[in-house]
């Protein structure tokens, strides 16, 4: 069974590999880590001014970096073949053939746009234990981990919230995905043993101790790759903007959909005649409410209630927001039926990627076997599973 229970690479491995690749030099090699994330609840509402409740988890990307004496930039990754070379003075442009380097060059562009000046180039070696394109934010981990590594190495001292903003800007302007801020924010600011309640309208945030007792979150990977830029992500975002416009034109005063309480929504919904836009907006209002309920449930240690909220969230993402699909729906409904599972839902953008389930620790093994069997029977794919713990946001390791 494809059960990932531990990280495959550790950061120490990067140093000898780095020296072998780039040779020795008097400059220090620094190593940084950047986590994956799960979103416990609050899906597709970060770009609607909503509140979200993600946590950084203990699966990391590691970035080793060393300054060079010339202006070259060289990128390598232990797992992906190919060396990418640029010059720090280049005017970086997205180019498909540059593969993952686009994420790094996008960040460099934004750092330079913010007025920081690089006195020399640098070389990079990375390795990641985060499944790529899998819905737990491998690309934001790359963006924020790299931004933090470069900022610390060159003494720019960019604060964590600005690291998150750089990552989001780079997605918008360089990669072409109009994502919200949630992924970059939790990856930059996450703290072990906590989840974070983030208000995406004001960027105010608070940590909530995440004590799950005998339970844990199991990440379930559909192993169906998706690329956000190819998906309907941008379309969903513009549907929400259209719904908001209709409400505003009808005199409903709100600057984003999540500003509406459930009660206000009940008066306002008549102004959206288009059935699809109505469902998209309804998801946003109710999902935002569920986030606040989930935050309180965690605070009060009421895990059964948290589980029920996860189930409701998935239903809404399936029926109203339509971002699930057969793979995620199969995983989630199989999970919800298992003994010891309090609830399950897709996490992240959807359209493939990952789901999470809240499962009693002693029943995780049986849970994974049963869900796997049902998933393979229906879809023909093998799912990946791992029970996760919380992790720390971007950090300097050595
Ligand atoms: C992706 C985006 C986030 C967020 C989620 C859906 O992960 O990067 O900003 O919109 O989808 O909640």
Short mmCIF file of C-alpha atoms and ligand atoms in Angstrom, two decimals:
data_model
loop_
_atom_site.label_atom_id
_atom_site.label_comp_id
_atom_site.label_asym_id
_atom_site.label_seq_id
_atom_site.Cartn_x
_atom_site.Cartn_y
_atom_site.Cartn_z
CA UNK A 1 0.00 0.00 0.00
CA UNK A 2 1.16 3.49 -0.82
CA UNK A 3 1.24 4.69 2.78
CA UNK A 4 3.67 7.51 3.45
CA UNK A 5 4.40 7.52 7.13
CA UNK A 6 7.71 9.34 7.19
CA UNK A 7 9.69 11.85 5.22
CA UNK A 8 11.94 10.40 2.59
CA UNK A 9 14.67 13.04 2.64
CA UNK A 10 16.29 14.80 5.54
CA UNK A 11 17.95 18.22 5.28
CA UNK A 12 21.43 16.97 6.27
CA UNK A 13 21.60 15.06 3.00
CA UNK A 14 21.65 18.32 1.08
CA UNK A 15 25.10 19.45 2.28
CA UNK A 16 27.31 16.67 0.82
CA UNK A 17 25.19 16.66 -2.34
CA UNK A 18 25.58 20.44 -2.59
CA UNK A 19 29.39 20.27 -2.30
CA UNK A 20 29.57 17.49 -4.83
CA UNK A 21 27.53 19.50 -7.29
CA UNK A 22 28.95 23.00 -6.84
CA UNK A 23 32.35 22.34 -5.20
CA UNK A 24 33.73 23.76 -1.96
CA UNK A 25 33.93 27.48 -1.26
CA UNK A 26 34.62 29.72 1.71
CA UNK A 27 30.98 30.91 1.67
CA UNK A 28 28.57 29.20 4.07
CA UNK A 29 25.89 26.90 2.80
CA UNK A 30 22.62 27.69 4.55
CA UNK A 31 19.63 25.35 4.70
CA UNK A 32 15.97 26.37 5.15
CA UNK A 33 12.74 24.44 5.51
CA UNK A 34 9.26 25.20 4.27
CA UNK A 35 6.16 23.17 5.19
CA UNK A 36 3.14 21.81 3.35
CA UNK A 37 -0.25 22.78 4.73
CA UNK A 38 -3.69 21.35 5.21
CA UNK A 39 -6.68 23.59 5.28
CA UNK A 40 -8.90 22.27 8.06
CA UNK A 41 -11.85 24.30 6.82
CA UNK A 42 -12.66 27.50 4.90
CA UNK A 43 -12.27 26.53 1.26
CA UNK A 44 -12.37 28.90 -1.69
CA UNK A 45 -13.20 31.82 0.53
CA UNK A 46 -9.77 33.36 1.05
CA UNK A 47 -10.26 35.33 -2.16
CA UNK A 48 -13.76 36.27 -0.98
CA UNK A 49 -12.60 38.04 2.15
CA UNK A 50 -13.46 35.05 4.32
CA UNK A 51 -11.88 33.45 7.34
CA UNK A 52 -9.88 30.26 6.88
CA UNK A 53 -8.45 27.73 9.32
CA UNK A 54 -5.31 26.07 7.95
CA UNK A 55 -2.32 24.43 9.67
CA UNK A 56 1.26 23.91 8.56
CA UNK A 57 2.15 20.20 8.62
CA UNK A 58 5.28 18.15 9.14
CA UNK A 59 6.13 17.54 5.47
CA UNK A 60 8.83 19.86 4.30
CA UNK A 61 10.70 21.22 1.33
CA UNK A 62 14.38 21.97 2.03
CA UNK A 63 16.38 24.68 0.28
CA UNK A 64 20.19 24.91 0.47
CA UNK A 65 21.67 28.18 -0.73
CA UNK A 66 25.14 29.74 -1.08
CA UNK A 67 26.23 33.09 -2.49
CA UNK A 68 28.49 33.11 -5.55
CA UNK A 69 31.28 35.48 -6.48
CA UNK A 70 29.71 36.21 -9.89
CA UNK A 71 26.15 37.15 -10.87
CA UNK A 72 25.00 33.68 -11.94
CA UNK A 73 21.99 31.90 -10.44
CA UNK A 74 21.96 28.12 -10.59
CA UNK A 75 19.05 25.90 -9.52
CA UNK A 76 19.17 22.15 -8.95
CA UNK A 77 16.83 19.73 -7.23
CA UNK A 78 17.83 16.33 -5.86
CA UNK A 79 14.79 14.63 -7.29
CA UNK A 80 14.16 16.47 -10.54
CA UNK A 81 16.74 16.20 -13.30
CA UNK A 82 18.13 19.29 -15.00
CA UNK A 83 20.12 22.36 -14.05
CA UNK A 84 18.64 25.80 -14.61
CA UNK A 85 20.94 28.78 -15.01
CA UNK A 86 20.10 32.46 -15.06
CA UNK A 87 21.72 35.77 -14.17
CA UNK A 88 20.56 37.88 -11.25
CA UNK A 89 20.35 40.88 -13.61
CA UNK A 90 17.97 39.06 -16.00
CA UNK A 91 14.52 40.45 -16.61
CA UNK A 92 12.75 37.21 -15.64
CA UNK A 93 9.82 36.03 -17.74
CA UNK A 94 7.62 32.96 -17.38
CA UNK A 95 8.73 30.24 -19.77
CA UNK A 96 7.18 26.78 -19.75
CA UNK A 97 10.52 25.11 -20.47
CA UNK A 98 11.90 26.50 -17.21
CA UNK A 99 9.58 24.20 -15.25
CA UNK A 100 9.84 24.70 -11.45
CA UNK A 101 12.36 27.55 -11.96
CA UNK A 102 9.42 29.74 -12.91
CA UNK A 103 8.29 29.75 -9.28
CA UNK A 104 11.75 30.85 -8.17
CA UNK A 105 12.20 33.46 -10.87
CA UNK A 106 8.73 34.83 -10.09
CA UNK A 107 9.83 35.34 -6.50
CA UNK A 108 13.10 36.98 -7.56
CA UNK A 109 11.16 39.37 -9.80
CA UNK A 110 8.94 40.38 -6.91
CA UNK A 111 11.86 40.78 -4.51
CA UNK A 112 13.62 43.01 -7.04
CA UNK A 113 10.37 44.94 -7.68
CA UNK A 114 10.22 45.66 -3.96
CA UNK A 115 13.54 47.47 -4.25
CA UNK A 116 16.00 44.89 -2.89
CA UNK A 117 19.34 44.70 -4.68
CA UNK A 118 21.32 41.47 -5.00
CA UNK A 119 25.07 42.15 -4.84
CA UNK A 120 25.87 38.75 -6.42
CA UNK A 121 24.32 35.54 -7.68
CA UNK A 122 23.80 32.28 -5.77
CA UNK A 123 23.39 28.56 -6.15
CA UNK A 124 20.53 26.44 -4.91
CA UNK A 125 19.93 22.77 -4.22
CA UNK A 126 16.48 21.70 -3.09
CA UNK A 127 14.60 18.59 -2.18
CA UNK A 128 10.96 18.21 -1.23
CA UNK A 129 8.98 15.62 0.68
CA UNK A 130 5.72 17.27 -0.40
CA UNK A 131 3.80 15.49 -3.17
CA UNK A 132 3.79 17.85 -6.20
CA UNK A 133 0.46 19.16 -7.50
CA UNK A 134 -1.25 17.26 -4.71
CA UNK A 135 -3.34 19.90 -3.02
CA UNK A 136 -1.19 20.46 0.08
CA UNK A 137 0.55 23.45 -1.45
CA UNK A 138 3.83 22.18 -2.80
CA UNK A 139 4.14 25.29 -4.97
CA UNK A 140 3.54 27.78 -2.15
CA UNK A 141 6.06 25.88 -0.03
CA UNK A 142 8.53 26.36 -2.86
CA UNK A 143 7.75 30.06 -3.28
CA UNK A 144 7.84 30.95 0.40
CA UNK A 145 10.75 28.66 1.29
CA UNK A 146 12.84 30.13 -1.51
CA UNK A 147 11.82 33.72 -0.72
CA UNK A 148 12.73 33.24 2.93
CA UNK A 149 16.03 31.48 2.08
CA UNK A 150 17.13 34.26 -0.25
CA UNK A 151 15.95 37.02 2.07
CA UNK A 152 17.85 35.59 5.04
CA UNK A 153 20.98 34.75 3.05
CA UNK A 154 21.25 38.27 1.65
CA UNK A 155 20.24 39.96 4.89
CA UNK A 156 17.04 41.50 3.44
CA UNK A 157 15.10 40.51 6.58
CA UNK A 158 11.74 40.40 4.79
CA UNK A 159 9.07 39.73 7.44
CA UNK A 160 6.84 36.66 7.25
CA UNK A 161 3.67 38.40 6.17
CA UNK A 162 5.56 40.12 3.35
CA UNK A 163 7.02 36.74 2.34
CA UNK A 164 3.44 35.49 1.98
CA UNK A 165 2.45 38.53 -0.07
CA UNK A 166 5.46 38.12 -2.37
CA UNK A 167 4.44 34.52 -2.99
CA UNK A 168 0.87 35.48 -3.83
CA UNK A 169 1.95 38.34 -6.11
CA UNK A 170 4.27 36.03 -7.97
CA UNK A 171 1.41 33.55 -8.52
CA UNK A 172 -0.75 36.35 -9.90
CA UNK A 173 1.79 38.12 -12.05
CA UNK A 174 4.24 35.41 -13.04
CA UNK A 175 2.40 32.08 -12.92
CA UNK A 176 -1.06 33.37 -13.87
CA UNK A 177 -3.15 31.92 -11.03
CA UNK A 178 -5.33 34.42 -9.16
CA UNK A 179 -4.98 32.56 -5.88
CA UNK A 180 -5.92 33.87 -2.46
CA UNK A 181 -3.39 34.40 0.32
CA UNK A 182 -4.14 31.39 2.52
CA UNK A 183 -1.45 28.97 1.38
CA UNK A 184 1.43 31.41 1.39
CA UNK A 185 0.28 32.91 4.67
CA UNK A 186 0.13 29.68 6.65
CA UNK A 187 3.40 28.46 5.16
CA UNK A 188 5.13 31.69 6.14
CA UNK A 189 3.57 32.09 9.60
CA UNK A 190 2.49 28.58 10.74
CA UNK A 191 3.44 27.25 14.19
CA UNK A 192 3.75 23.68 15.40
CA UNK A 193 0.85 22.44 17.56
CA UNK A 194 -1.50 25.10 16.27
CA UNK A 195 -3.91 25.86 13.48
CA UNK A 196 -4.36 29.47 12.41
CA UNK A 197 -7.56 31.44 12.08
CA UNK A 198 -6.81 33.94 9.34
CA UNK A 199 -9.12 36.76 8.35
CA UNK A 200 -8.28 37.13 4.67
CA UNK A 201 -9.91 40.57 4.44
CA UNK A 202 -7.77 42.21 7.14
CA UNK A 203 -4.90 39.66 7.35
CA UNK A 204 -5.39 39.57 11.11
CA UNK A 205 -4.67 36.12 12.46
CA UNK A 206 -4.66 34.13 15.65
CA UNK A 207 -3.22 30.76 16.57
CA UNK A 208 -5.47 28.08 18.05
CA UNK A 209 -3.80 25.21 19.92
CA UNK A 210 -4.69 22.09 17.94
CA UNK A 211 -5.10 19.35 20.51
CA UNK A 212 -6.72 16.42 18.79
CA UNK A 213 -6.23 13.95 21.66
CA UNK A 214 -6.69 10.40 20.36
CA UNK A 215 -7.41 11.70 16.87
CA UNK A 216 -5.27 12.92 13.98
CA UNK A 217 -5.72 14.23 10.48
CA UNK A 218 -5.06 11.73 7.73
CA UNK A 219 -4.17 13.25 4.37
CA UNK A 220 -5.60 11.25 1.47
CA UNK A 221 -4.10 11.91 -1.92
CA UNK A 222 -6.23 11.13 -4.97
CA UNK A 223 -2.99 10.87 -6.94
CA UNK A 224 -4.81 12.71 -9.64
CA UNK A 225 -2.53 15.51 -10.69
CA UNK A 226 -4.06 18.87 -11.33
CA UNK A 227 -2.60 22.17 -12.27
CA UNK A 228 -4.34 25.17 -10.81
CA UNK A 229 -3.71 27.32 -13.84
CA UNK A 230 -5.36 24.67 -16.05
CA UNK A 231 -8.27 24.22 -13.74
CA UNK A 232 -11.44 26.15 -13.19
CA UNK A 233 -9.91 28.06 -10.29
CA UNK A 234 -9.83 31.45 -12.00
CA UNK A 235 -13.35 30.84 -13.30
CA UNK A 236 -14.68 30.27 -9.76
CA UNK A 237 -13.06 33.46 -8.62
CA UNK A 238 -14.66 35.51 -11.37
CA UNK A 239 -18.07 33.92 -10.71
CA UNK A 240 -17.83 35.15 -7.13
CA UNK A 241 -16.92 38.62 -8.36
CA UNK A 242 -19.98 38.59 -10.64
CA UNK A 243 -22.24 37.51 -7.76
CA UNK A 244 -20.86 40.30 -5.57
CA UNK A 245 -21.45 42.83 -8.34
CA UNK A 246 -25.09 41.74 -8.67
CA UNK A 247 -25.60 42.16 -4.92
CA UNK A 248 -23.95 45.57 -4.89
CA UNK A 249 -26.02 46.73 -7.88
CA UNK A 250 -29.16 45.68 -5.99
CA UNK A 251 -28.10 47.87 -3.08
CA UNK A 252 -26.65 45.19 -0.79
CA UNK A 253 -23.74 46.81 0.97
CA UNK A 254 -20.76 44.48 1.27
CA UNK A 255 -17.24 44.65 -0.10
CA UNK A 256 -16.89 40.87 -0.32
CA UNK A 257 -19.23 37.88 -0.15
CA UNK A 258 -18.00 36.67 3.22
CA UNK A 259 -18.94 39.92 4.87
CA UNK A 260 -22.56 38.75 4.74
CA UNK A 261 -23.89 36.83 7.72
CA UNK A 262 -26.19 33.88 7.04
CA UNK A 263 -29.14 36.07 8.10
CA UNK A 264 -28.16 38.91 5.73
CA UNK A 265 -27.70 36.38 2.94
CA UNK A 266 -31.25 35.11 3.34
CA UNK A 267 -32.51 38.62 2.47
CA UNK A 268 -29.95 39.17 -0.28
CA UNK A 269 -30.06 35.91 -2.23
CA UNK A 270 -33.19 36.94 -4.20
CA UNK A 271 -31.02 39.42 -6.10
CA UNK A 272 -28.98 36.68 -7.74
CA UNK A 273 -31.15 35.15 -10.42
CA UNK A 274 -28.42 33.11 -12.06
CA UNK A 275 -28.55 29.63 -10.50
CA UNK A 276 -24.80 28.96 -10.75
CA UNK A 277 -23.77 32.32 -9.30
CA UNK A 278 -26.31 31.82 -6.52
CA UNK A 279 -24.76 28.51 -5.51
CA UNK A 280 -21.22 29.89 -5.62
CA UNK A 281 -22.15 32.79 -3.35
CA UNK A 282 -24.13 30.58 -0.97
CA UNK A 283 -21.10 28.36 -0.49
CA UNK A 284 -19.00 31.37 0.51
CA UNK A 285 -21.44 32.67 3.11
CA UNK A 286 -22.06 29.30 4.79
CA UNK A 287 -18.44 28.15 4.59
CA UNK A 288 -17.35 31.30 6.40
CA UNK A 289 -19.88 30.53 9.15
CA UNK A 290 -18.56 26.96 9.39
CA UNK A 291 -15.02 28.25 9.89
CA UNK A 292 -16.06 30.21 12.96
CA UNK A 293 -17.99 27.20 14.28
CA UNK A 294 -14.99 24.95 13.66
CA UNK A 295 -12.66 27.35 15.42
CA UNK A 296 -14.94 27.27 18.47
CA UNK A 297 -15.32 23.49 18.27
CA UNK A 298 -11.52 23.12 18.38
CA UNK A 299 -11.27 25.58 21.25
CA UNK A 300 -13.88 23.61 23.20
CA UNK A 301 -12.37 20.24 22.30
CA UNK A 302 -15.60 19.25 20.54
CA UNK A 303 -14.14 17.04 17.83
CA UNK A 304 -17.44 15.42 16.82
CA UNK A 305 -18.77 18.83 15.94
CA UNK A 306 -15.59 19.59 14.01
CA UNK A 307 -16.09 16.34 12.09
CA UNK A 308 -19.65 17.24 11.16
CA UNK A 309 -18.53 20.65 9.93
CA UNK A 310 -15.91 18.98 7.71
CA UNK A 311 -18.63 16.80 6.17
CA UNK A 312 -20.90 19.78 5.54
CA UNK A 313 -18.05 21.72 3.99
CA UNK A 314 -17.38 18.91 1.54
CA UNK A 315 -21.03 18.66 0.59
CA UNK A 316 -21.11 22.38 -0.17
CA UNK A 317 -17.90 22.20 -2.21
CA UNK A 318 -19.37 19.29 -4.14
CA UNK A 319 -22.87 20.62 -4.81
CA UNK A 320 -22.65 24.40 -4.63
CA UNK A 321 -19.08 25.18 -5.54
CA UNK A 322 -18.51 22.14 -7.79
CA UNK A 323 -14.79 21.71 -7.25
CA UNK A 324 -14.62 18.07 -6.16
CA UNK A 325 -14.99 15.37 -8.84
CA UNK A 326 -15.26 11.61 -8.70
CA UNK A 327 -11.86 10.99 -7.09
CA UNK A 328 -12.29 13.37 -4.17
CA UNK A 329 -15.93 12.42 -3.66
CA UNK A 330 -15.09 8.72 -3.57
CA UNK A 331 -12.26 9.20 -1.09
CA UNK A 332 -14.36 11.42 1.14
CA UNK A 333 -17.50 9.30 1.15
CA UNK A 334 -15.46 6.14 1.78
CA UNK A 335 -13.69 7.91 4.65
CA UNK A 336 -16.90 9.22 6.20
CA UNK A 337 -18.27 5.66 6.46
CA UNK A 338 -15.33 4.27 8.43
CA UNK A 339 -15.47 3.52 12.11
CA UNK A 340 -13.29 5.95 14.02
CA UNK A 341 -13.63 8.71 11.40
CA UNK A 342 -15.36 11.84 12.67
CA UNK A 343 -15.49 13.63 9.32
CA UNK A 344 -13.74 14.22 6.02
CA UNK A 345 -13.50 16.80 3.26
CA UNK A 346 -11.41 17.87 0.30
CA UNK A 347 -8.64 20.33 1.16
CA UNK A 348 -7.09 23.03 -1.05
CA UNK A 349 -8.29 23.96 -4.50
CA UNK A 350 -9.95 20.64 -5.31
CA UNK A 351 -10.33 19.21 -8.83
CA UNK A 352 -8.15 16.28 -7.69
CA UNK A 353 -5.40 16.77 -5.13
CA UNK A 354 -6.00 15.82 -1.50
CA UNK A 355 -8.68 15.33 1.11
CA UNK A 356 -8.35 15.14 4.88
CA UNK A 357 -10.11 12.95 7.44
CA UNK A 358 -10.24 13.22 11.21
CA UNK A 359 -9.51 9.68 12.39
CA UNK A 360 -8.94 7.94 15.72
CA UNK A 361 -5.20 7.18 15.84
CA UNK A 362 -5.66 3.54 16.80
CA UNK A 363 -7.88 2.99 13.77
CA UNK A 364 -5.76 4.70 11.12
CA UNK A 365 -4.38 1.52 9.60
CA UNK A 366 -7.74 -0.16 9.13
CA UNK A 367 -9.15 3.16 7.90
CA UNK A 368 -6.52 3.45 5.18
CA UNK A 369 -6.99 -0.14 4.03
CA UNK A 370 -10.75 0.20 3.73
CA UNK A 371 -10.69 3.58 2.01
CA UNK A 372 -7.99 2.40 -0.37
CA UNK A 373 -10.01 -0.68 -1.33
CA UNK A 374 -13.10 1.36 -2.12
CA UNK A 375 -11.18 4.07 -3.93
CA UNK A 376 -9.37 1.63 -6.19
CA UNK A 377 -12.58 -0.26 -6.93
CA UNK A 378 -14.34 2.90 -8.09
CA UNK A 379 -11.57 4.91 -9.76
CA UNK A 380 -8.90 2.39 -10.69
CA UNK A 381 -6.26 4.58 -8.98
CA UNK A 382 -4.27 3.92 -5.85
CA UNK A 383 -4.62 6.66 -3.26
CA UNK A 384 -1.75 7.84 -1.01
CA UNK A 385 -2.25 8.25 2.74
CA UNK A 386 -0.33 9.74 5.60
CA UNK A 387 -1.29 10.73 9.11
CA UNK A 388 0.09 14.20 9.68
CA UNK A 389 1.11 16.34 12.59
CA UNK A 390 1.33 20.11 12.64
CA UNK A 391 4.61 21.74 11.64
CA UNK A 392 6.44 25.07 11.72
CA UNK A 393 6.34 27.76 9.06
CA UNK A 394 9.44 28.66 7.01
CA UNK A 395 12.58 28.38 9.12
CA UNK A 396 16.36 28.55 8.98
CA UNK A 397 17.77 25.14 9.93
CA UNK A 398 21.50 25.72 9.66
C1 LIG B 1 -5.66 27.08 -3.51
C2 LIG B 1 -5.29 28.56 -3.44
C3 LIG B 1 -5.77 29.19 -2.12
C4 LIG B 1 -7.22 28.87 -1.83
C5 LIG B 1 -7.51 27.38 -2.03
C6 LIG B 1 -8.97 27.07 -1.91
O1 LIG B 1 -4.96 26.32 -2.57
O2 LIG B 1 -3.90 28.73 -3.56
O3 LIG B 1 -5.54 30.57 -2.14
O4 LIG B 1 -8.06 29.66 -2.62
O5 LIG B 1 -7.06 26.92 -3.29
O6 LIG B 1 -9.42 27.34 -0.64
#
